[in-house]
């Protein structure tokens, strides 16, 4: 008779359980990596912006004319916008890799790829492309305004 407390009898069931836990944790690994990349990008953006804010008083103090002041302010906000846009794009790319192919994010990305490659789908509604075509179409009309 086999003892039910024997470790060998429980080994198969516990081994299967732990294998399942390993597979589940491996399936979430891409999600955790993407979240970590997004957090790293957010920390980098905050660091770059904090550095720019710390440099701002010295730059504004060196301004001699109102034009210099305006130039520094415009440059500051342009840099801020560029850094925010770049970081948001990287975060979006990290999150987009996790979405299934039928999701809205994946469909938006596919549309962007088509626009960049120059293969845009045309509408089914006919649209005249130039003023000459419009004038030619108006000349063909048999009805005239009173």
mmCIF file of C-alpha atoms in Angstrom:
data_model
loop_
_atom_site.group_PDB
_atom_site.id
_atom_site.type_symbol
_atom_site.label_atom_id
_atom_site.label_comp_id
_atom_site.label_asym_id
_atom_site.label_seq_id
_atom_site.Cartn_x
_atom_site.Cartn_y
_atom_site.Cartn_z
ATOM 1 C CA UNK A 1 0.000 0.000 0.000
ATOM 2 C CA UNK A 2 1.277 3.417 -0.978
ATOM 3 C CA UNK A 3 1.525 6.158 1.592
ATOM 4 C CA UNK A 4 -0.430 9.270 0.601
ATOM 5 C CA UNK A 5 2.151 11.497 2.268
ATOM 6 C CA UNK A 6 4.874 10.159 0.017
ATOM 7 C CA UNK A 7 6.410 13.132 -1.885
ATOM 8 C CA UNK A 8 6.620 11.129 -5.107
ATOM 9 C CA UNK A 9 2.844 10.810 -5.275
ATOM 10 C CA UNK A 10 2.399 14.590 -5.176
ATOM 11 C CA UNK A 11 5.310 15.358 -7.470
ATOM 12 C CA UNK A 12 3.442 14.871 -10.754
ATOM 13 C CA UNK A 13 0.481 17.036 -9.790
ATOM 14 C CA UNK A 14 2.573 19.831 -8.290
ATOM 15 C CA UNK A 15 4.983 19.764 -11.224
ATOM 16 C CA UNK A 16 2.073 20.225 -13.635
ATOM 17 C CA UNK A 17 0.727 23.070 -11.523
ATOM 18 C CA UNK A 18 4.056 24.886 -11.428
ATOM 19 C CA UNK A 19 4.561 24.374 -15.175
ATOM 20 C CA UNK A 20 1.190 26.056 -15.722
ATOM 21 C CA UNK A 21 2.187 28.963 -13.503
ATOM 22 C CA UNK A 22 5.426 29.364 -15.471
ATOM 23 C CA UNK A 23 3.529 29.446 -18.774
ATOM 24 C CA UNK A 24 1.086 32.049 -17.464
ATOM 25 C CA UNK A 25 3.913 34.247 -16.195
ATOM 26 C CA UNK A 26 5.704 33.923 -19.560
ATOM 27 C CA UNK A 27 2.550 35.021 -21.376
ATOM 28 C CA UNK A 28 2.484 38.275 -19.387
ATOM 29 C CA UNK A 29 6.158 39.008 -19.972
ATOM 30 C CA UNK A 30 5.582 41.205 -23.086
ATOM 31 C CA UNK A 31 3.033 43.267 -21.153
ATOM 32 C CA UNK A 32 5.428 43.859 -18.286
ATOM 33 C CA UNK A 33 8.238 44.786 -20.679
ATOM 34 C CA UNK A 34 5.997 47.265 -22.515
ATOM 35 C CA UNK A 35 4.859 48.865 -19.263
ATOM 36 C CA UNK A 36 8.468 49.103 -18.097
ATOM 37 C CA UNK A 37 9.487 50.718 -21.402
ATOM 38 C CA UNK A 38 6.633 53.230 -21.127
ATOM 39 C CA UNK A 39 7.627 54.104 -17.576
ATOM 40 C CA UNK A 40 11.258 54.474 -18.619
ATOM 41 C CA UNK A 41 10.229 56.800 -21.442
ATOM 42 C CA UNK A 42 8.035 58.856 -19.083
ATOM 43 C CA UNK A 43 10.889 59.188 -16.591
ATOM 44 C CA UNK A 44 13.250 60.245 -19.377
ATOM 45 C CA UNK A 45 10.770 62.852 -20.603
ATOM 46 C CA UNK A 46 10.277 64.222 -17.087
ATOM 47 C CA UNK A 47 14.042 64.415 -16.668
ATOM 48 C CA UNK A 48 14.552 66.269 -19.956
ATOM 49 C CA UNK A 49 11.762 68.738 -19.184
ATOM 50 C CA UNK A 50 13.006 69.344 -15.630
ATOM 51 C CA UNK A 51 16.457 70.089 -17.007
ATOM 52 C CA UNK A 52 14.973 72.527 -19.534
ATOM 53 C CA UNK A 53 13.002 74.285 -16.772
ATOM 54 C CA UNK A 54 16.137 74.578 -14.646
ATOM 55 C CA UNK A 55 18.067 76.154 -17.549
ATOM 56 C CA UNK A 56 15.274 78.614 -18.371
ATOM 57 C CA UNK A 57 16.054 81.372 -15.804
ATOM 58 C CA UNK A 58 19.678 81.630 -16.954
ATOM 59 C CA UNK A 59 18.623 81.840 -20.592
ATOM 60 C CA UNK A 60 15.945 84.439 -19.876
ATOM 61 C CA UNK A 61 18.381 86.442 -17.752
ATOM 62 C CA UNK A 62 20.753 86.694 -20.706
ATOM 63 C CA UNK A 63 18.083 88.305 -22.911
ATOM 64 C CA UNK A 64 18.707 91.963 -23.748
ATOM 65 C CA UNK A 65 15.712 92.794 -25.942
ATOM 66 C CA UNK A 66 12.066 91.743 -26.036
ATOM 67 C CA UNK A 67 12.839 89.908 -29.267
ATOM 68 C CA UNK A 68 15.465 87.812 -27.479
ATOM 69 C CA UNK A 69 12.936 87.002 -24.768
ATOM 70 C CA UNK A 70 10.306 85.986 -27.317
ATOM 71 C CA UNK A 71 12.868 83.883 -29.205
ATOM 72 C CA UNK A 72 13.853 82.024 -26.015
ATOM 73 C CA UNK A 73 10.226 81.398 -25.059
ATOM 74 C CA UNK A 74 9.336 80.144 -28.520
ATOM 75 C CA UNK A 75 12.386 77.895 -28.562
ATOM 76 C CA UNK A 76 11.505 76.533 -25.116
ATOM 77 C CA UNK A 77 7.948 75.631 -26.108
ATOM 78 C CA UNK A 78 8.973 74.231 -29.489
ATOM 79 C CA UNK A 79 11.493 71.963 -27.788
ATOM 80 C CA UNK A 80 8.894 70.953 -25.204
ATOM 81 C CA UNK A 81 6.365 70.091 -27.899
ATOM 82 C CA UNK A 82 8.923 68.109 -29.896
ATOM 83 C CA UNK A 83 10.019 66.148 -26.824
ATOM 84 C CA UNK A 84 6.430 65.390 -25.785
ATOM 85 C CA UNK A 85 5.508 64.272 -29.307
ATOM 86 C CA UNK A 86 8.577 62.056 -29.605
ATOM 87 C CA UNK A 87 8.023 60.433 -26.210
ATOM 88 C CA UNK A 88 4.321 59.880 -26.823
ATOM 89 C CA UNK A 89 5.148 58.244 -30.145
ATOM 90 C CA UNK A 90 7.577 55.866 -28.473
ATOM 91 C CA UNK A 91 5.052 55.012 -25.752
ATOM 92 C CA UNK A 92 2.378 54.425 -28.377
ATOM 93 C CA UNK A 93 4.699 52.101 -30.303
ATOM 94 C CA UNK A 94 5.384 50.095 -27.141
ATOM 95 C CA UNK A 95 1.681 49.712 -26.413
ATOM 96 C CA UNK A 96 0.742 49.056 -30.039
ATOM 97 C CA UNK A 97 2.969 45.964 -30.098
ATOM 98 C CA UNK A 98 0.713 44.407 -27.465
ATOM 99 C CA UNK A 99 -2.603 44.867 -29.229
ATOM 100 C CA UNK A 100 -4.248 42.133 -31.274
ATOM 101 C CA UNK A 101 -4.281 42.678 -35.045
ATOM 102 C CA UNK A 102 -8.008 43.481 -35.143
ATOM 103 C CA UNK A 103 -7.897 46.232 -32.508
ATOM 104 C CA UNK A 104 -8.400 49.915 -33.201
ATOM 105 C CA UNK A 105 -4.756 50.760 -32.465
ATOM 106 C CA UNK A 106 -3.536 48.186 -34.975
ATOM 107 C CA UNK A 107 -5.974 49.425 -37.611
ATOM 108 C CA UNK A 108 -4.807 53.015 -37.059
ATOM 109 C CA UNK A 109 -1.186 51.930 -37.424
ATOM 110 C CA UNK A 110 -2.027 50.090 -40.648
ATOM 111 C CA UNK A 111 -3.624 53.271 -42.015
ATOM 112 C CA UNK A 112 -0.482 55.245 -41.151
ATOM 113 C CA UNK A 113 1.683 52.704 -42.965
ATOM 114 C CA UNK A 114 -0.510 52.960 -46.072
ATOM 115 C CA UNK A 115 -0.289 56.757 -46.048
ATOM 116 C CA UNK A 116 3.490 56.668 -45.724
ATOM 117 C CA UNK A 117 3.823 54.150 -48.547
ATOM 118 C CA UNK A 118 1.606 56.271 -50.816
ATOM 119 C CA UNK A 119 -1.019 53.582 -51.331
ATOM 120 C CA UNK A 120 -4.141 55.402 -50.204
ATOM 121 C CA UNK A 121 -7.495 53.896 -50.895
ATOM 122 C CA UNK A 122 -9.799 56.102 -52.913
ATOM 123 C CA UNK A 123 -13.307 57.025 -51.963
ATOM 124 C CA UNK A 124 -16.199 55.604 -53.895
ATOM 125 C CA UNK A 125 -17.597 59.082 -54.405
ATOM 126 C CA UNK A 126 -16.127 60.759 -57.500
ATOM 127 C CA UNK A 127 -14.280 63.969 -56.699
ATOM 128 C CA UNK A 128 -12.998 66.358 -59.335
ATOM 129 C CA UNK A 129 -9.307 66.939 -58.846
ATOM 130 C CA UNK A 130 -8.830 70.275 -60.620
ATOM 131 C CA UNK A 131 -10.659 73.451 -61.553
ATOM 132 C CA UNK A 132 -10.270 72.628 -65.274
ATOM 133 C CA UNK A 133 -12.256 69.426 -64.866
ATOM 134 C CA UNK A 134 -14.920 71.368 -62.972
ATOM 135 C CA UNK A 135 -15.181 73.964 -65.747
ATOM 136 C CA UNK A 136 -15.345 71.229 -68.370
ATOM 137 C CA UNK A 137 -18.154 69.542 -66.469
ATOM 138 C CA UNK A 138 -20.023 72.859 -66.115
ATOM 139 C CA UNK A 139 -19.713 73.491 -69.863
ATOM 140 C CA UNK A 140 -21.275 70.117 -70.689
ATOM 141 C CA UNK A 141 -24.409 70.894 -68.690
ATOM 142 C CA UNK A 142 -27.446 71.651 -70.813
ATOM 143 C CA UNK A 143 -29.221 73.567 -68.063
ATOM 144 C CA UNK A 144 -28.340 77.167 -67.437
ATOM 145 C CA UNK A 145 -29.144 79.528 -64.621
ATOM 146 C CA UNK A 146 -31.871 82.077 -65.284
#
